[in-house]
Coordinates of C-alpha atoms and ligand atoms in Angstrom, one line a residue:
M27 CA 5.6 -4.6 2.9
E28 CA 4.0 -7.1 0.6
R29 CA 4.2 -6.9 -3.2
I30 CA 2.1 -8.3 -5.9
T31 CA 2.7 -7.5 -9.5
V32 CA 0.2 -6.8 -12.1
E33 CA 1.7 -8.6 -15.3
L34 CA 0.9 -6.3 -18.3
G35 CA 4.2 -6.8 -20.3
E36 CA 5.9 -3.4 -20.5
R37 CA 3.2 -1.7 -18.6
S38 CA 3.4 -4.2 -15.5
Y39 CA 3.6 -2.6 -12.0
P40 CA 3.6 -3.5 -8.3
I41 CA 1.0 -3.0 -5.7
Y42 CA 2.4 -2.8 -2.3
I43 CA 0.4 -3.5 0.6
A44 CA 1.6 -1.9 3.9
A45 CA 0.2 -0.7 7.2
D46 CA 1.8 2.8 7.2
F47 CA 3.3 5.3 4.7
S48 CA 6.8 4.6 5.7
G49 CA 7.6 2.6 2.4
L50 CA 6.1 5.3 0.0
G51 CA 9.3 7.1 -0.7
N52 CA 11.1 3.9 -1.2
A53 CA 8.4 2.7 -3.8
F54 CA 8.8 5.8 -5.6
R55 CA 12.5 5.5 -5.8
K56 CA 12.1 1.7 -7.0
A57 CA 9.7 2.8 -9.9
G58 CA 12.6 5.1 -11.2
I59 CA 10.4 8.2 -11.4
G60 CA 12.0 11.4 -10.5
G61 CA 11.5 15.0 -11.0
K62 CA 8.2 17.1 -10.0
V63 CA 5.3 15.3 -8.4
L64 CA 1.8 16.7 -8.0
V65 CA -0.1 15.1 -5.2
V66 CA -3.8 15.3 -6.1
T67 CA -6.1 14.6 -3.1
D68 CA -9.6 15.6 -1.9
S69 CA -10.5 17.9 1.0
N70 CA -11.2 15.2 3.6
V71 CA -8.2 12.8 2.9
G72 CA -5.9 15.9 2.3
R73 CA -6.5 16.9 6.0
L74 CA -5.5 13.5 7.1
Y75 CA -2.6 12.3 4.9
L76 CA -1.2 14.8 2.7
E77 CA 1.4 16.2 4.8
T78 CA 2.7 12.8 5.7
C79 CA 2.6 11.6 2.0
M80 CA 4.3 14.7 0.9
A81 CA 7.1 14.4 3.4
E82 CA 7.7 10.7 2.2
L83 CA 8.0 11.5 -1.3
A84 CA 10.2 14.5 -0.7
S85 CA 12.4 12.2 1.1
A86 CA 12.8 10.2 -2.1
G87 CA 14.1 13.3 -3.8
A88 CA 10.9 14.3 -5.4
L89 CA 9.8 18.0 -5.8
V90 CA 6.5 17.8 -4.4
C91 CA 3.4 20.2 -4.6
S92 CA -0.3 19.4 -4.1
H93 CA -3.7 20.0 -5.6
V94 CA -6.9 19.7 -3.3
I95 CA -10.2 19.0 -4.8
E96 CA -13.5 19.1 -3.1
A97 CA -14.5 15.7 -1.8
G98 CA -17.3 13.9 -3.6
E99 CA -18.5 12.5 -7.0
K100 CA -19.6 16.1 -8.1
S101 CA -16.0 17.0 -8.5
K102 CA -15.5 14.2 -11.1
N103 CA -15.7 16.3 -14.1
L104 CA -13.8 18.0 -16.7
D105 CA -13.8 21.4 -14.8
T106 CA -11.6 19.9 -12.1
V107 CA -9.6 18.2 -14.7
K108 CA -8.9 21.7 -16.4
D109 CA -8.1 23.2 -12.9
I110 CA -5.4 20.5 -12.4
Y111 CA -4.0 21.1 -16.0
R112 CA -3.7 24.9 -15.1
Q113 CA -1.6 24.2 -12.3
L114 CA 0.6 21.6 -14.0
A115 CA 1.2 24.1 -16.9
A116 CA 1.7 27.1 -14.5
Q117 CA 4.4 25.1 -12.6
R118 CA 5.9 23.8 -15.7
F119 CA 5.3 20.0 -15.1
D120 CA 6.8 18.1 -18.0
R121 CA 6.8 14.6 -19.5
N122 CA 9.3 13.5 -16.7
S123 CA 6.9 14.6 -13.9
T124 CA 4.4 12.5 -12.0
I125 CA 0.9 12.7 -10.6
A126 CA 0.2 10.9 -7.5
A127 CA -3.5 10.2 -6.6
L128 CA -4.1 10.1 -2.8
G129 CA -7.7 9.3 -1.9
G130 CA -10.8 7.4 -3.0
G131 CA -11.9 6.3 -6.3
V132 CA -13.1 9.8 -7.3
T133 CA -9.5 11.1 -6.7
G134 CA -8.0 8.3 -8.6
D135 CA -10.2 8.3 -11.5
I136 CA -9.6 12.2 -12.0
A137 CA -5.9 12.2 -11.4
G138 CA -5.4 9.1 -13.6
F139 CA -7.3 10.8 -16.4
T140 CA -5.3 14.1 -16.1
A141 CA -2.2 12.1 -16.1
A142 CA -3.2 10.2 -19.3
T143 CA -3.9 13.5 -21.1
Y144 CA -1.4 16.0 -20.0
M145 CA 1.4 16.2 -22.6
R146 CA -0.1 13.0 -24.2
G147 CA 0.4 11.0 -20.9
I148 CA 2.7 11.3 -17.9
S149 CA 3.4 8.9 -15.0
Y150 CA 1.0 8.5 -12.1
V151 CA 0.9 6.5 -9.1
Q152 CA -2.1 5.5 -6.9
I153 CA -2.2 5.9 -3.0
P154 CA -5.9 4.6 -2.5
T155 CA -7.3 5.4 0.9
S156 CA -11.0 4.2 0.7
L157 CA -11.8 0.5 0.7
L158 CA -13.4 0.7 -2.7
A159 CA -10.3 2.2 -4.1
Q160 CA -8.0 -0.2 -2.2
A161 CA -10.0 -3.3 -3.4
D162 CA -11.0 -2.1 -6.9
S163 CA -10.5 1.3 -8.6
S164 CA -6.8 1.9 -7.9
I165 CA -5.9 -1.3 -10.0
G166 CA -6.2 -1.8 -13.6
G167 CA -6.0 1.6 -15.2
K168 CA -9.5 2.7 -15.7
T169 CA -9.4 6.5 -15.6
G170 CA -12.0 8.9 -16.3
V171 CA -14.7 11.5 -15.4
D172 CA -18.5 12.1 -15.7
F173 CA -20.1 14.2 -18.2
E174 CA -23.5 15.8 -18.5
G175 CA -24.8 13.4 -16.1
V176 CA -23.4 10.3 -17.4
K177 CA -20.9 8.4 -15.2
N178 CA -17.5 7.7 -16.5
I179 CA -18.3 8.5 -20.0
I180 CA -14.9 10.4 -20.6
G181 CA -11.9 8.3 -19.8
A182 CA -8.8 6.3 -20.8
F183 CA -7.4 3.0 -20.0
Y184 CA -3.9 4.2 -18.5
Q185 CA -1.9 2.1 -16.0
P186 CA -0.4 3.6 -13.0
R187 CA 3.4 3.1 -12.2
F188 CA 2.6 1.5 -8.9
V189 CA -0.2 1.2 -6.3
Y190 CA 0.5 1.9 -2.7
I191 CA -2.1 0.4 -0.3
N192 CA -1.8 1.7 3.5
I193 CA -4.5 -0.4 5.0
S194 CA -4.3 1.8 8.3
T195 CA -6.0 4.6 6.3
L196 CA -9.3 2.6 6.7
R197 CA -9.7 3.5 10.2
T198 CA -10.6 7.2 9.3
L199 CA -13.1 6.1 6.6
P200 CA -16.7 6.9 7.4
L201 CA -18.6 4.0 8.3
R202 CA -20.9 4.3 5.3
E203 CA -18.0 4.3 2.9
L204 CA -16.3 1.3 4.7
R205 CA -19.7 -0.6 4.0
S206 CA -19.9 0.7 0.4
G207 CA -16.3 -0.5 -0.2
L208 CA -17.4 -3.8 1.2
A209 CA -19.8 -4.3 -1.3
E210 CA -16.9 -4.4 -4.0
V211 CA -15.1 -6.9 -1.9
I212 CA -18.1 -9.0 -1.5
K213 CA -18.7 -8.7 -5.3
H214 CA -15.1 -10.3 -5.9
G215 CA -15.9 -13.2 -3.8
L216 CA -19.3 -13.7 -5.6
I217 CA -17.7 -13.7 -9.0
K218 CA -14.3 -15.4 -8.4
D219 CA -13.9 -17.0 -5.2
A220 CA -16.3 -18.8 -3.0
G221 CA -13.8 -19.6 -0.2
F222 CA -13.2 -15.8 -0.2
Y223 CA -17.0 -15.1 0.1
D224 CA -17.1 -17.5 3.1
Y225 CA -14.1 -15.8 4.7
I226 CA -15.6 -12.4 4.5
S227 CA -18.9 -13.8 6.0
L228 CA -17.1 -15.4 8.8
N229 CA -14.8 -12.3 9.5
M230 CA -17.3 -9.4 9.0
Q231 CA -16.9 -8.3 12.9
K232 CA -12.9 -8.3 12.4
I233 CA -13.2 -6.2 9.4
F234 CA -15.2 -3.6 11.3
E235 CA -12.7 -3.7 14.2
F236 CA -9.8 -3.1 11.6
D237 CA -8.0 -6.3 12.6
E238 CA -4.8 -6.1 10.6
S239 CA -4.2 -9.5 9.6
T240 CA -7.9 -9.7 8.4
L241 CA -7.5 -6.6 6.3
R242 CA -4.3 -7.6 4.8
H243 CA -5.9 -11.1 3.9
I244 CA -8.8 -9.1 2.2
T245 CA -6.6 -6.7 0.4
R246 CA -4.3 -9.3 -0.8
T247 CA -7.1 -11.5 -2.3
N248 CA -8.9 -8.6 -3.7
C249 CA -5.7 -7.5 -5.5
S250 CA -5.1 -10.9 -6.7
I251 CA -8.6 -11.4 -8.1
K252 CA -8.7 -8.0 -9.7
K253 CA -5.1 -8.3 -11.3
S254 CA -6.0 -11.7 -12.6
V255 CA -8.9 -10.3 -14.5
V256 CA -7.1 -7.1 -15.9
E257 CA -4.2 -9.4 -17.1
Q258 CA -6.6 -11.4 -19.1
D259 CA -8.3 -8.5 -20.5
E260 CA -6.8 -5.1 -20.0
K261 CA -9.1 -3.0 -22.1
E262 CA -12.5 -4.8 -21.3
S263 CA -13.2 -6.4 -24.6
G264 CA -14.5 -9.5 -22.9
P265 CA -13.9 -11.1 -19.5
R266 CA -13.2 -7.9 -17.4
A267 CA -16.8 -7.1 -17.7
V268 CA -17.5 -9.5 -15.2
L269 CA -16.1 -7.0 -12.6
N270 CA -19.1 -4.7 -13.5
L271 CA -21.5 -7.0 -11.7
G272 CA -24.2 -4.8 -10.2
H273 CA -22.6 -1.5 -11.4
T274 CA -25.5 -0.8 -13.9
I275 CA -28.1 -0.9 -11.3
G276 CA -25.9 0.9 -8.7
H277 CA -25.2 3.8 -11.1
A278 CA -28.9 4.1 -11.6
V279 CA -29.6 4.1 -7.9
Ligands
LIG320 N1 -11.4 3.1 -11.9 C1 -12.0 2.1 -11.6 O1 -11.7 0.9 -12.1 C2 -13.2 2.2 -10.7 C3 -13.8 1.1 -10.2 C4 -15.0 1.3 -9.3 C5 -15.4 2.6 -8.8 N2 -14.8 3.5 -9.5 C6 -15.1 4.8 -9.3 O2 -14.8 5.2 -7.9 C7 -15.6 6.3 -7.3 C8 -16.0 5.9 -6.1 O3 -15.0 5.7 -5.3 P1 -15.1 5.9 -3.4 O4 -16.2 5.1 -3.0 O5 -13.7 5.7 -3.0 O6 -15.4 7.5 -3.4 P2 -14.6 8.8 -2.9 O7 -13.4 8.9 -3.5 O8 -15.7 9.9 -3.1 O9 -14.4 8.6 -1.4 C9 -15.5 8.3 -0.5 C10 -15.6 9.5 0.7 O10 -14.6 9.0 1.6 C11 -13.6 9.9 1.9 N3 -12.4 9.2 2.3 C12 -11.6 8.4 1.4 N4 -10.8 7.9 1.9 C13 -10.7 8.4 3.3 C14 -10.0 8.0 4.5 N5 -9.1 7.2 4.4 N6 -10.5 8.6 5.6 C15 -11.5 9.4 5.5 N7 -12.1 9.8 4.5 C16 -12.0 9.1 3.3 C17 -13.7 10.7 0.7 O11 -13.0 12.0 1.0 C18 -15.1 10.7 0.2 O12 -15.8 11.7 1.0 C19 -16.6 6.4 -8.2 O13 -16.5 7.7 -8.9 C20 -16.6 5.1 -9.2 O14 -17.1 5.4 -10.5 C21 -13.7 3.4 -10.3

């Protein structure tokens, strides 16, 4: 299992890159977080990976339960956050509890925002399963929801305790979502690393064939680019805005 560290002083955290979920329990133990864990996932990802992830976390001694949201951007709102708050309160989650976001960027943004605000902030971990989330959204601590038709207008900067990327989950990602995530990967090449851009162009076929060493290289490079920008400007007061290349027009479309 590879490990890259996002260096943010006392908010530093590791990104693990693996080809299965077998190291998840260990990552959890190493982070020194115990107690209750609520795995937040969506209806598609939950069907595929929830059981395995819950078993891994339980093997690390966590008391695990789950919350499944309906898949898609339409769930990214305060009503979904309220539903999760209700479960956290009903099951007496406290300041030592943790939320695990298992899914794409929608799940990660919602779960992270809930963690940032429940009891003024509890721990959360990111287990991204879409290419977009593995390349971009799970790293850097941007959390939030849409409100009254405006994307990401309610939110917080709140860093996870670790990010666990299992590249094999990309095999079940719908082709359209793989292509959509690839746009963020190409964007990283365009803004920071011309050599990486060339690598993507040359290895496009291998990406769509899920070649493990290609996916590992891509994930490693993405994480390094994203982490270096976040380390320079955690709260986007300047240089981090470069990562928004194409977002304004993308959101409008
Ligand atoms: N926080 C950040 O820094 C940041 C950065 C970029 C984008 N975002 C946000 O991310 C969101 C988009 O993320 P996304 O593209 O991952 O969307 P998503 O979370 O909706 O996932 C896309 C679809 O793929 C499915 N899916 C995910 N992983 C799967 C898997 N392994 N197998 C099968 N199906 C799977 C999901 O159920 C969903 O239907 C947007 O809301 C955007 O605003 C956040």
